[in-house]
Coordinates of C-alpha atoms and ligand atoms in Angstrom, one line a residue:
M1 CA 10.6 9.7 -10.4
T2 CA 12.5 11.8 -8.0
T3 CA 15.9 12.9 -9.2
T4 CA 17.3 13.8 -5.7
T5 CA 20.0 11.4 -4.4
F6 CA 19.4 10.1 -0.9
S7 CA 22.3 9.1 1.3
P8 CA 22.3 7.2 4.6
A9 CA 21.7 9.5 7.6
T10 CA 24.5 10.0 10.1
G11 CA 24.6 10.3 13.9
V12 CA 21.9 8.7 16.0
L13 CA 19.7 8.2 13.0
A14 CA 22.3 5.7 11.6
T15 CA 22.1 3.6 14.7
L16 CA 18.4 2.7 14.3
N17 CA 18.0 -0.8 12.9
L18 CA 14.2 -0.8 12.6
L19 CA 14.2 2.4 10.6
D20 CA 16.2 2.9 7.4
V21 CA 16.8 6.7 7.4
T22 CA 18.1 8.5 4.3
V23 CA 18.5 12.2 3.6
G24 CA 18.1 13.9 0.2
G25 CA 18.5 17.6 0.4
A26 CA 15.8 19.0 2.7
V27 CA 13.8 15.8 2.7
V28 CA 14.3 12.9 5.2
H29 CA 13.0 9.5 4.3
L30 CA 12.2 7.1 7.1
R31 CA 11.5 3.6 6.0
L32 CA 9.9 1.1 8.4
N33 CA 12.4 -1.8 8.2
R34 CA 10.9 -5.0 9.6
P35 CA 9.3 -6.5 6.5
A36 CA 9.5 -10.1 7.7
K37 CA 7.0 -9.1 10.4
R38 CA 5.0 -6.8 8.0
N39 CA 6.5 -3.8 9.9
A40 CA 4.6 -4.7 13.1
L41 CA 5.4 -2.1 15.7
S42 CA 7.2 -3.5 18.7
D43 CA 8.1 -1.4 21.7
T44 CA 11.6 -0.9 20.4
F45 CA 10.2 0.1 17.0
I46 CA 8.1 2.8 18.6
Q47 CA 11.1 4.0 20.7
Q48 CA 13.2 4.2 17.5
L49 CA 10.5 6.1 15.6
H50 CA 10.3 8.6 18.5
T51 CA 14.1 8.9 18.6
A52 CA 14.2 9.5 14.8
M53 CA 11.5 12.2 14.9
I54 CA 13.3 14.3 17.6
N55 CA 16.7 13.9 16.0
L56 CA 15.9 15.0 12.4
P57 CA 18.8 16.9 10.8
E58 CA 18.7 20.7 11.2
T59 CA 18.5 20.9 7.4
A60 CA 15.3 18.9 7.2
R61 CA 12.2 20.7 5.9
A62 CA 9.9 17.7 5.2
A63 CA 9.9 14.0 5.8
V64 CA 8.4 10.9 4.3
I65 CA 7.5 7.7 6.1
S66 CA 7.2 4.5 4.1
G67 CA 7.4 0.8 4.7
K68 CA 9.7 -1.9 3.3
G69 CA 8.2 -5.1 1.9
D70 CA 4.7 -5.8 0.7
H71 CA 2.9 -3.8 3.4
F72 CA 3.2 -0.4 5.0
C73 CA 2.5 -1.6 8.5
A74 CA 0.5 -4.5 10.3
G75 CA 0.0 -2.4 13.4
L76 CA 0.9 -3.3 17.0
D77 CA 3.3 -6.3 17.4
L78 CA 0.7 -8.6 18.9
S79 CA 3.4 -11.0 20.3
E80 CA 4.3 -8.3 22.9
L81 CA 0.8 -7.7 24.1
V82 CA -0.1 -11.1 25.5
E83 CA 1.2 -10.7 29.0
R84 CA 0.8 -7.0 29.7
D85 CA -0.9 -5.9 32.9
I86 CA -3.2 -2.8 33.3
G87 CA -0.4 -0.4 34.5
S88 CA 2.0 -1.3 31.8
G89 CA -0.8 -1.2 29.3
V90 CA -1.4 2.5 30.1
L91 CA 2.3 3.3 29.9
H92 CA 2.6 1.4 26.6
S93 CA -0.2 3.4 25.0
R94 CA 1.3 6.6 26.4
M95 CA 4.6 5.7 24.8
W96 CA 2.9 5.4 21.4
H97 CA 1.2 8.8 22.0
A98 CA 4.5 10.4 22.7
A99 CA 6.1 8.9 19.5
F100 CA 3.2 9.8 17.3
D101 CA 2.9 13.3 18.8
A102 CA 6.5 13.7 17.7
V103 CA 5.4 12.8 14.2
Q104 CA 2.4 15.1 14.2
F105 CA 3.8 18.0 16.2
G106 CA 7.5 17.8 15.3
R107 CA 9.6 20.2 13.3
V108 CA 8.6 19.2 9.8
P109 CA 5.6 18.1 7.8
V110 CA 5.5 14.3 7.3
V111 CA 4.0 12.6 4.2
A112 CA 3.0 8.9 4.6
A113 CA 3.7 6.7 1.5
L114 CA 1.2 3.8 1.9
H115 CA 0.9 0.4 0.2
G116 CA -0.6 -3.0 1.2
A117 CA -1.8 -3.3 4.7
V118 CA -2.3 -0.1 6.7
V119 CA -4.1 -1.6 9.7
G120 CA -4.5 -1.1 13.4
G121 CA -1.5 0.8 14.7
G122 CA -0.3 1.2 11.1
L123 CA -3.4 3.4 10.4
E124 CA -2.8 5.2 13.7
L125 CA 0.8 6.0 12.5
A126 CA -0.5 7.1 9.1
S127 CA -3.1 9.3 10.7
A128 CA -0.4 11.1 12.7
C129 CA 1.3 12.1 9.4
H130 CA 0.2 15.3 7.7
I131 CA -0.6 13.9 4.2
R132 CA -1.2 10.3 3.1
V133 CA -0.4 9.0 -0.4
S134 CA -1.6 5.5 -1.2
D135 CA -1.0 3.2 -4.1
D136 CA -3.9 1.1 -5.4
T137 CA -2.8 -2.0 -3.4
T138 CA -3.4 -0.1 -0.2
Y139 CA -6.1 -1.2 2.2
F140 CA -7.2 0.2 5.6
G141 CA -8.6 -1.7 8.6
L142 CA -8.9 -1.5 12.3
P143 CA -8.9 -5.2 13.5
E144 CA -8.6 -4.3 17.1
G145 CA -12.2 -5.5 17.7
Q146 CA -11.3 -9.0 16.4
R147 CA -8.2 -9.1 18.5
G148 CA -10.1 -8.2 21.7
I149 CA -8.4 -4.8 22.2
F150 CA -8.9 -1.1 21.4
V151 CA -6.9 1.5 19.6
G152 CA -4.1 2.8 21.8
G153 CA -1.9 4.8 19.5
G154 CA -4.0 7.9 19.3
G155 CA -6.4 6.4 16.7
S156 CA -9.6 7.3 18.6
V157 CA -8.5 10.9 18.5
R158 CA -6.9 11.2 15.0
I159 CA -8.8 8.8 12.8
P160 CA -12.3 10.3 13.5
R161 CA -10.9 13.7 12.5
L162 CA -10.1 12.2 9.1
M163 CA -13.1 9.9 8.4
G164 CA -15.7 10.7 11.1
V165 CA -16.8 8.7 14.1
A166 CA -19.5 6.8 12.2
R167 CA -17.1 5.3 9.6
M168 CA -14.5 4.4 12.3
T169 CA -17.2 2.7 14.3
D170 CA -18.1 0.7 11.3
L171 CA -14.5 -0.4 10.6
M172 CA -14.0 -1.4 14.3
L173 CA -17.3 -3.1 14.9
T174 CA -17.6 -5.0 11.7
G175 CA -14.0 -5.6 10.6
R176 CA -14.8 -3.8 7.4
V177 CA -11.7 -3.1 5.2
Y178 CA -11.5 -0.1 2.9
D179 CA -9.6 -0.3 -0.4
A180 CA -7.6 2.7 -1.6
A181 CA -10.5 4.2 -3.5
E182 CA -12.8 3.8 -0.4
G183 CA -10.1 5.3 1.8
L184 CA -9.9 8.3 -0.6
A185 CA -13.6 8.9 -0.5
A186 CA -13.7 8.6 3.3
G187 CA -10.8 11.0 3.8
L188 CA -8.2 8.5 5.1
T189 CA -5.9 9.2 2.2
Q190 CA -5.5 12.3 0.1
Y191 CA -4.0 10.7 -3.1
V192 CA -4.3 7.3 -4.8
V193 CA -1.6 6.6 -7.4
P194 CA -0.8 3.4 -9.5
K195 CA 0.8 0.4 -7.8
G196 CA 4.4 1.1 -6.7
T197 CA 4.4 4.8 -7.4
Q198 CA 3.4 6.0 -3.9
L199 CA 6.9 6.7 -2.7
D200 CA 7.8 8.8 -5.7
K201 CA 4.7 10.8 -5.3
A202 CA 5.2 11.2 -1.6
L203 CA 8.8 12.3 -2.1
A204 CA 7.8 14.8 -4.8
L205 CA 5.2 16.3 -2.4
A206 CA 7.7 16.4 0.4
Q207 CA 10.2 18.3 -1.9
R208 CA 7.5 20.8 -2.8
I209 CA 6.5 21.2 0.9
A210 CA 10.2 21.8 1.7
T211 CA 10.2 24.9 -0.5
N212 CA 7.5 26.6 1.6
A213 CA 8.4 29.1 4.3
P214 CA 9.2 27.1 7.5
M215 CA 6.8 29.3 9.5
S216 CA 3.9 28.7 7.1
N217 CA 4.5 25.0 7.4
Y218 CA 4.8 25.3 11.2
A219 CA 1.5 27.2 11.3
V220 CA -0.3 24.5 9.3
M221 CA 1.2 21.7 11.4
H222 CA 0.8 23.2 14.9
A223 CA -1.9 25.9 14.7
L224 CA -4.4 24.4 12.2
P225 CA -5.3 21.2 14.2
R226 CA -5.5 23.2 17.4
I227 CA -7.7 25.8 15.9
A228 CA -10.0 23.1 14.7
D229 CA -10.3 21.9 18.3
Q230 CA -11.1 25.4 19.6
S231 CA -14.4 27.3 19.7
Q232 CA -15.0 29.8 16.9
D233 CA -14.1 32.7 19.1
Q234 CA -10.8 31.2 20.4
G235 CA -10.0 29.8 17.0
L236 CA -10.3 33.2 15.3
M237 CA -8.0 34.8 17.9
T238 CA -5.4 32.0 17.6
E239 CA -5.6 32.4 13.8
S240 CA -4.9 36.2 14.0
L241 CA -1.9 35.6 16.3
M242 CA -0.5 32.9 14.1
A243 CA -1.1 34.9 10.9
A244 CA 0.7 37.9 12.4
V245 CA 3.7 35.8 13.4
A246 CA 4.0 34.1 9.9
E247 CA 3.5 37.3 7.9
S248 CA 6.1 39.3 9.9
T249 CA 9.0 36.9 9.2
P250 CA 11.6 38.3 6.7
E251 CA 11.0 35.2 4.6
A252 CA 7.3 36.1 4.1
Q253 CA 8.2 39.7 3.3
D254 CA 10.7 38.5 0.7
R255 CA 8.2 36.2 -0.9
L256 CA 5.4 38.8 -1.0
R257 CA 7.8 41.3 -2.6
A258 CA 8.9 38.7 -5.1
F259 CA 5.3 38.1 -6.2
L260 CA 4.6 41.8 -6.5
E261 CA 7.7 42.2 -8.6
G262 CA 6.7 39.4 -10.9
R263 CA 9.5 37.1 -9.7
A264 CA 7.3 34.4 -8.1
G265 CA 5.2 31.6 -9.6
K266 CA 1.5 32.0 -10.1
V267 CA -1.1 29.6 -8.8
V268 CA -1.5 26.8 -11.2
K269 CA -3.5 23.6 -11.1
T270 CA -1.4 20.5 -10.4
N271 CA -2.4 17.0 -9.2
Ligands
1HE1 C1 2.8 -10.0 13.0 C2 1.9 -9.0 12.9 C3 1.5 -8.3 14.0 C4 2.2 -9.9 10.9 N1 2.1 -8.6 15.2 N2 3.4 -10.3 14.2 N3 -2.7 -6.1 13.6 C5 -3.3 -7.0 13.1 O1 -4.3 -7.6 13.6 C6 -2.9 -7.4 11.7 C7 -2.2 -8.8 11.8 N4 -1.5 -9.1 10.5 C8 -2.2 -9.6 9.4 O2 -3.4 -9.5 9.3 C9 -1.4 -10.0 8.3 O3 -0.1 -10.3 8.7 C10 -1.2 -9.0 7.1 C11 -2.5 -8.8 6.4 C12 -0.7 -7.6 7.6 C13 -0.1 -9.4 6.1 O4 -0.4 -10.8 5.7 P1 0.7 -11.6 5.0 O5 0.1 -12.9 4.6 O6 1.5 -10.8 4.1 O7 1.8 -12.0 6.2 P2 1.7 -13.0 7.4 O8 2.1 -14.4 6.9 O9 0.3 -13.0 8.1 O10 2.7 -12.5 8.5 C14 4.1 -12.6 8.3 C15 4.8 -12.7 9.6 O11 4.6 -11.4 10.3 C16 4.2 -13.8 10.5 O12 5.3 -14.2 11.4 P3 6.1 -15.5 11.1 O13 7.1 -15.6 12.2 O14 5.0 -16.6 11.1 O15 6.7 -15.4 9.7 C17 3.2 -13.0 11.3 O16 2.9 -13.6 12.6 C18 3.9 -11.7 11.5 N5 3.0 -10.6 11.8 N6 1.5 -9.0 11.6 C19 3.1 -9.6 15.2 N7 0.6 -7.3 14.0 C20 -1.4 0.8 20.1 S1 -2.7 -0.2 19.8 C21 -2.6 -0.7 18.2 C22 -3.6 -1.9 18.1 C23 -3.3 -2.7 16.8 O17 -2.5 -2.4 16.0 S2 -4.4 -4.0 16.6 C24 -4.0 -4.6 15.0 C25 -2.9 -5.6 15.0

């Protein structure tokens, strides 16, 4: 159980009705707030998520995204799709890309706290986060095939990087649904915890992440996925540049000195 007190966010974050944003120290908690529609992602919802991600408080060092109600997220709001033409379909998908890029490549690492349905665009959102924590009610699916559509929120780019093309193809072609344990084995989620404890676990991880040096977190968020997309030769060069930037910050030097002087924690096994 987290002991940090969370208070309602101020400024533009307080004006968002589809996201309930609270702040506890260096951690921001964004809760999807449309439980009657299973947190289905309407255009306005996506815009508000984008707005939130680019307006996190200066003091934020990590964020958690969770969902209100019995499910994390039922994906795209299907009621808005029915009459979309080709041009607006492209723009709609690009709007999702911009919002989810703001999650993945924003200022702070984001932990997804998952429960219930994590399907379609809900899985696309979860895959834009940096770490996924699921409780044992969580299930993962990509029902786009049954709805006659395709992923459009970056899922074809991000989800294969977690679970591989073959598994994603299986989910999309057959309508197969993974439970939490299967999601863990496939790489869709990094933690599975007992029912109802996913938010506490996610907040605890976020609090731990928030204690890292910001430039180390930045390197993990921004350099690591790009290096993974580069050739070995280019990746090694990018790594050297990023490493030099991170280790030359005063914060890194203070932390290295603290370890050498016996003032920093040792590496211990935690869950
Ligand atoms: C919705 C949506 C939605 C629920 N768009 N309204 N996503 C899907 O294909 C998943 C569709 N949803 C479901 O399969 C189920 O709703 C759930 C398994 C997630 C939850 O079931 P349940 O029994 O708890 O809820 P429910 O009774 O099905 O839904 C409650 C209400 O939410 C109901 O509305 P109401 O006015 O009748 O109360 C539902 O219509 C509404 N609702 N899900 C709109 N998705 C960028 S491309 C991304 C592509 C995709 O995401 S495709 C996958 C879409």
